[in-house]
XYZ file of C-alpha atoms in Angstrom:
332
model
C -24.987 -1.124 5.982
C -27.577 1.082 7.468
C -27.850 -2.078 10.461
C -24.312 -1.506 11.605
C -24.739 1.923 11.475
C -28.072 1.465 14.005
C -25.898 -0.752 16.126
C -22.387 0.415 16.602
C -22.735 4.070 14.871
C -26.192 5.008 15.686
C -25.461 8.925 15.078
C -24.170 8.519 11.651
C -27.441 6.785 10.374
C -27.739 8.417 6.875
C -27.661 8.409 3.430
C -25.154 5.542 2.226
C -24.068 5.203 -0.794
C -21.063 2.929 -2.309
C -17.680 4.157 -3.777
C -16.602 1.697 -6.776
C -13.007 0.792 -7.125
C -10.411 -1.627 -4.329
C -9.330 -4.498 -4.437
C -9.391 -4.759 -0.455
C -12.182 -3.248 0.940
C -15.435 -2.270 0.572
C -16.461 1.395 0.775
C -19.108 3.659 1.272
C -19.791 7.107 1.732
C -21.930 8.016 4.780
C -23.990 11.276 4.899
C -25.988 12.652 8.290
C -27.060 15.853 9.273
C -24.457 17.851 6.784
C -21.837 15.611 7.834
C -19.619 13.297 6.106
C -17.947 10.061 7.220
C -16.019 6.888 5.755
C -17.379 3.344 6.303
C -14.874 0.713 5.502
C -16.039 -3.143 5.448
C -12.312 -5.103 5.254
C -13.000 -7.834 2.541
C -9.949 -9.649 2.643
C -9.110 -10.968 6.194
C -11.052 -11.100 9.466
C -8.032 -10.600 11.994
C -9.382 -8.215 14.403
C -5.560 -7.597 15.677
C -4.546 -6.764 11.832
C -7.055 -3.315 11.639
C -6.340 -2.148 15.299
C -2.515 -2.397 14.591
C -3.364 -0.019 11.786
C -5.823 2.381 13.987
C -3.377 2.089 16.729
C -0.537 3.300 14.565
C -3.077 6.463 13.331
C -3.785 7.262 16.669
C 0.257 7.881 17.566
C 0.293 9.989 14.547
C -2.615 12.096 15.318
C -0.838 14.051 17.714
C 1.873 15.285 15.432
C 0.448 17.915 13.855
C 1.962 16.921 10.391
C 1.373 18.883 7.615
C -1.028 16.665 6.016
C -4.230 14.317 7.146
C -4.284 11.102 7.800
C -7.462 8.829 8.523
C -8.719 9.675 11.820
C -11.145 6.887 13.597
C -14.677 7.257 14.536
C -15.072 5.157 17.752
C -18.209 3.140 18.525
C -20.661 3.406 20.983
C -19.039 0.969 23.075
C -15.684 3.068 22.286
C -13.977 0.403 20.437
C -12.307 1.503 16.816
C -13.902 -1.755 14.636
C -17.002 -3.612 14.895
C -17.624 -7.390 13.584
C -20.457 -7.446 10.296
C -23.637 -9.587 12.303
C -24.548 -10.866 9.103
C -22.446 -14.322 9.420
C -19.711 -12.583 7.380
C -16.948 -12.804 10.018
C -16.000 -9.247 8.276
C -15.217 -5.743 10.356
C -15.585 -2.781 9.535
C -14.586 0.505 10.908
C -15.835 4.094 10.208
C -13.142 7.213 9.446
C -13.860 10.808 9.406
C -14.406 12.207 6.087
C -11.243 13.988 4.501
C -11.676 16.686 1.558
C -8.851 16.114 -1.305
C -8.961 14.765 -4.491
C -8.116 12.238 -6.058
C -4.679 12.770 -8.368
C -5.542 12.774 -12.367
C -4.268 10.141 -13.928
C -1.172 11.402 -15.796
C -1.022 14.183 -13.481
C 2.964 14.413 -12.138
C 2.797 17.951 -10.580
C 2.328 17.006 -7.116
C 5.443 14.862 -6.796
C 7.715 17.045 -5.151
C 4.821 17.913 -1.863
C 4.541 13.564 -2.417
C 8.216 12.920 -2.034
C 7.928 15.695 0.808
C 4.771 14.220 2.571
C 6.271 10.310 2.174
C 9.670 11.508 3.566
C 8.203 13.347 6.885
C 5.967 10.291 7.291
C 8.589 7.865 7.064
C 10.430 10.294 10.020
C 7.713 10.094 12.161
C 6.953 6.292 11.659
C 10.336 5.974 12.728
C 9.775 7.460 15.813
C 6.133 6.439 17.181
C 5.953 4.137 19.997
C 2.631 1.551 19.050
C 2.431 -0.798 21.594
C 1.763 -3.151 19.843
C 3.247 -6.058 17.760
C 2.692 -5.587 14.123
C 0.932 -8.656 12.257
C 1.914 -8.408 8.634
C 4.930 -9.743 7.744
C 7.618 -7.191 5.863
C 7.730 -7.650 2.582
C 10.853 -9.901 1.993
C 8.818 -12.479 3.990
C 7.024 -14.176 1.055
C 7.182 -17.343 2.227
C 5.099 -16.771 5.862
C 3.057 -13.594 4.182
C 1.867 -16.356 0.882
C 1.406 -19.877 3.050
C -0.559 -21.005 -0.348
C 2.606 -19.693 -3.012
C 5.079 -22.302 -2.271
C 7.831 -22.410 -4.918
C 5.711 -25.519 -6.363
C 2.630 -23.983 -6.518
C 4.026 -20.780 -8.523
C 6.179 -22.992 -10.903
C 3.380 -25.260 -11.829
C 1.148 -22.070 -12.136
C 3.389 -20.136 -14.625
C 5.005 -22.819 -16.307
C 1.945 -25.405 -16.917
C -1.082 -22.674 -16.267
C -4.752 -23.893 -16.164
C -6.815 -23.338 -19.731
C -8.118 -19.355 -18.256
C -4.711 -18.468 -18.429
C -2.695 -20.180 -20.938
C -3.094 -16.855 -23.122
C -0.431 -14.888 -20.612
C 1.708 -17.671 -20.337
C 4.486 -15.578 -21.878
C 4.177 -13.249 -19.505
C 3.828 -16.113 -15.956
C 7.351 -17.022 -17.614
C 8.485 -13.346 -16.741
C 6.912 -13.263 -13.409
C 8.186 -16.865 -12.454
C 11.892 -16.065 -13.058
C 11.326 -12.418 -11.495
C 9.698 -14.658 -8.048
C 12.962 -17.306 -8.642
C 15.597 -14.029 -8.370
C 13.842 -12.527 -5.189
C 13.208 -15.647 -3.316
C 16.659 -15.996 -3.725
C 17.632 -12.861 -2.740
C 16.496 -11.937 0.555
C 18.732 -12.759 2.909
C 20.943 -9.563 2.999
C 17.541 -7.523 3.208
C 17.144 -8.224 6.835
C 20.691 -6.156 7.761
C 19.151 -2.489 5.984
C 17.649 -0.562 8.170
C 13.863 -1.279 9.828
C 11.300 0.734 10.910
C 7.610 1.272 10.800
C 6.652 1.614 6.809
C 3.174 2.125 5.135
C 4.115 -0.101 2.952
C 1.615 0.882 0.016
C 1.859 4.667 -0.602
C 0.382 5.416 -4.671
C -1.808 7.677 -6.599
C -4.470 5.962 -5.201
C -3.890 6.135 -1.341
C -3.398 10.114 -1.349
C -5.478 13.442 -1.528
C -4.628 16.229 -3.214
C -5.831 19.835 -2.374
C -8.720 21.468 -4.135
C -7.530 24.187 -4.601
C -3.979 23.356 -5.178
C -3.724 20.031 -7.066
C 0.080 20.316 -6.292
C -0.143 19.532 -2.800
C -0.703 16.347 -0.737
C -3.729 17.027 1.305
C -4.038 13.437 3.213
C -2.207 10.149 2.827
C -4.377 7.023 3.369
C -4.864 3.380 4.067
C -2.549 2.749 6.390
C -3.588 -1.433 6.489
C -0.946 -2.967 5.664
C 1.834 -0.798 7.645
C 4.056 -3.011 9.098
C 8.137 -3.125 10.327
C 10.192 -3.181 7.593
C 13.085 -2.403 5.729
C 13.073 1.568 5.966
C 13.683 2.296 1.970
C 10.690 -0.297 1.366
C 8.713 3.164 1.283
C 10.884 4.934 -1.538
C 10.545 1.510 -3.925
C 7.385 1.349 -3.702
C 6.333 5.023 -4.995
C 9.100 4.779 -7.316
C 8.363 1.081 -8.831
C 5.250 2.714 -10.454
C 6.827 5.854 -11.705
C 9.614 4.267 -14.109
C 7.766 5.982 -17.260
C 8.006 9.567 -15.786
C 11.309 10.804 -15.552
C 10.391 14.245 -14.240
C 7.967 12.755 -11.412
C 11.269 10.229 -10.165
C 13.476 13.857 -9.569
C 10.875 15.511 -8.139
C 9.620 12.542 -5.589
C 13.312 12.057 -4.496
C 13.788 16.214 -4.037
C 10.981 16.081 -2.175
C 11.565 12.768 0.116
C 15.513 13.369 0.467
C 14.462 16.759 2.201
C 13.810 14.485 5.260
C 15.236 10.698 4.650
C 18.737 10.163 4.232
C 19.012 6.643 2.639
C 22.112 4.650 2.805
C 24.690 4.101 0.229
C 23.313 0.444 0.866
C 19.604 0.833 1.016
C 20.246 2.788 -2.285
C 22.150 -0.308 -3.553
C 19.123 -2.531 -2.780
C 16.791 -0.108 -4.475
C 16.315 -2.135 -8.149
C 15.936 -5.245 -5.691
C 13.027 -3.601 -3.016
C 11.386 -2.726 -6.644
C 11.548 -6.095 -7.866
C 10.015 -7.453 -5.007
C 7.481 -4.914 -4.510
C 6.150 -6.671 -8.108
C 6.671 -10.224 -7.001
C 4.538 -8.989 -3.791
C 1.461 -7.573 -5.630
C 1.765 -10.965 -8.154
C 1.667 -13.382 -4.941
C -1.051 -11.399 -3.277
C -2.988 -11.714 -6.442
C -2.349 -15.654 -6.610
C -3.192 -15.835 -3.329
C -6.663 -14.536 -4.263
C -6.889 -16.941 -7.021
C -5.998 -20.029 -5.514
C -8.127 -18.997 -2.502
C -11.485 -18.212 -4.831
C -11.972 -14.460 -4.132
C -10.844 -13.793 -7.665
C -11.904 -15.409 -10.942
C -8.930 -15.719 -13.248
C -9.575 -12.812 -15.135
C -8.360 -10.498 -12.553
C -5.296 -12.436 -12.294
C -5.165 -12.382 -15.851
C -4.579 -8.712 -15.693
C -2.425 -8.227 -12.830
C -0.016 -10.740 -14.897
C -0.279 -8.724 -18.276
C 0.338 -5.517 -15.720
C 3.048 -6.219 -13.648
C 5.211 -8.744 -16.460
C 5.321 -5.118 -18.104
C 6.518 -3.214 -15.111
C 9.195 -6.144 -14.130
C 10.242 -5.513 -17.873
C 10.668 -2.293 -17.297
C 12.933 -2.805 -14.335
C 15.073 -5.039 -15.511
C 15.951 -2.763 -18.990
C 17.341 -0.694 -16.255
C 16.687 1.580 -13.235
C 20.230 2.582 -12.432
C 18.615 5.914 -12.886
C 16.621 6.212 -10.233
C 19.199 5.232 -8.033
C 21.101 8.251 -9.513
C 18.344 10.885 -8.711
C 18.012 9.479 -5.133
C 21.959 10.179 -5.010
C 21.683 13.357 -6.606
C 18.485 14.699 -4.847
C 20.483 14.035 -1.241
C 23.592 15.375 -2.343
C 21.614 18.638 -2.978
C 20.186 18.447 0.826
C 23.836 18.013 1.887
């Protein structure tokens, strides 16, 4: 790492040292002169266009003064925003400012309401940024161009007949196979809700919270995979993984109705954006599989995981379609 450093970043040469965790990129801490700054190496794709869509959508929000960071680019010395590995790798990799915040606890639920808050005035101003640009990742009800490799054949011979390293979850391919049939059958009226710009992957793990307040958002982050798509995409994303916590559902939608008005339809489609925000993460994961960047243990997992989750969904999540109703009623 120090080499691209020398060559694109030569005033950050430092101490470097690696953050563990991600499933998309590589990270590492960089250190100089009492400063602190982000080095990113993208592991999954090398489509220049794909990370300057993303820095080009952080730049429009820099100006904004919003009420909470986002990742703010460090620029080369030849002033571009990413720089190709030299090391044969075909990889890029891009350098952020450092951001203080930490990371939320694990069963921690307290900072839902400043989450729902922070989601619903990014999702405003998203919706009003002019890019410039033509976003590259599909939206998520494209599964079919996003996951060239998952063709309906490949997934049913997958989960139905699975290969010897995964016959142990084959209960739980069933659940994800029938889950994959329902959305890929359901799509079509997706494309009539509401668009915009989305982030598209908003969790525990792509926010900071304030040191000194653990109840406020500090920074929202990794904004890779923001794309145009169906405006509510946002909401059922953060809410898919919250399904166990009562209290942090009200609080989120308090918080995000303060500033997004969803549809009586986009509501409607909520249990389905859910759904499919599952089927996404299982293709994405298949993807990896079939493709070699995974062993099948990892797949493995995210199978045992998300077969759980879809469970969980399909007991029932008229709920959560009740606080959303309830939580803009109250803005009203």
């Amino acid at each position: 790492m120090q080499a691209i450093l020398h060559r694109h970043w030569p005033d950050w040469e430092g101490q470097v040292l690696k953050r563990e965790g991600g499933w998309n990129n590589t990270t590492y801490f960089v250190e100089q002169g009492g400063r602190r700054a982000v080095l990113r190496i993208y592991d999954t794709h090398k489509d220049r266009t794909k990370i300057e869509f993303e820095h080009a959508v952080l730049q429009a929000l820099a100006p904004l003064q919003l009420p909470f960071n986002v990742p703010v680019v460090i620029r080369t010395v030849a002033g571009d925003t990413v720089a190709q590995l030299q090391d044969g790798s075909g990889k890029y990799a891009c350098l952020f400012v450092y951001m203080e915040g930490d990371s939320p606890a694990a069963q921690a639920v307290d900072y839902m309401y400043s989450f729902g808050d922070a989601a619903g005035i990014l999702s405003s101003a998203l919706a009003e940024v002019q890019i410039g640009r033509t976003p590259v990742y599909r939206p998520y009800y494209a599964l079919a161009q996003a996951y060239p490799l998952c063709t309906r054949e490949v997934i049913e011979q997958l989960c139905l007949t699975p290969p010897e390293p995964l016959k142990e979850v084959q209960a739980e391919l069933q659940i994800l196979y029938e889950a994959y049939l329902e959305i890929a059958d359901s799509l079509q009226g997706l494309e009539q809700l509401p668009h915009q710009l989305v982030h598209g992957d908003l969790n525990a793990s792509n926010l900071l919270l304030q040191q000194n307040d653990v109840s406020q958002v500090a920074a929202l982050l990794d904004f890779e995979f923001c794309t145009f798509d169906v405006r509510a995409m946002e909401p059922a994303v953060i809410l898919s993984a919250l399904l166990e916590q009562p209290a942090a559902v009200r609080d989120f939608c308090r918080g995000f109705t303060r500033h997004i008005s969803l549809s009586a339809d986009e509501i409607n489609a909520l249990p389905l954006l859910m759904k499919l925000r599952k089927v996404d993460v299982f293709l994405h994961f298949v993807s990896r599989f079939l493709e070699g960047t995974d062993g099948p243990k990892v797949l493995l997992e995210q199978a045992v995981q998300l077969s759980a989750e879809l469970n969980r969904l399909t007991e029932d999540c008229g709920w959560v379609q009740e606080e959303l109703r309830r939580a803009k009623f109250r803005v009203q």
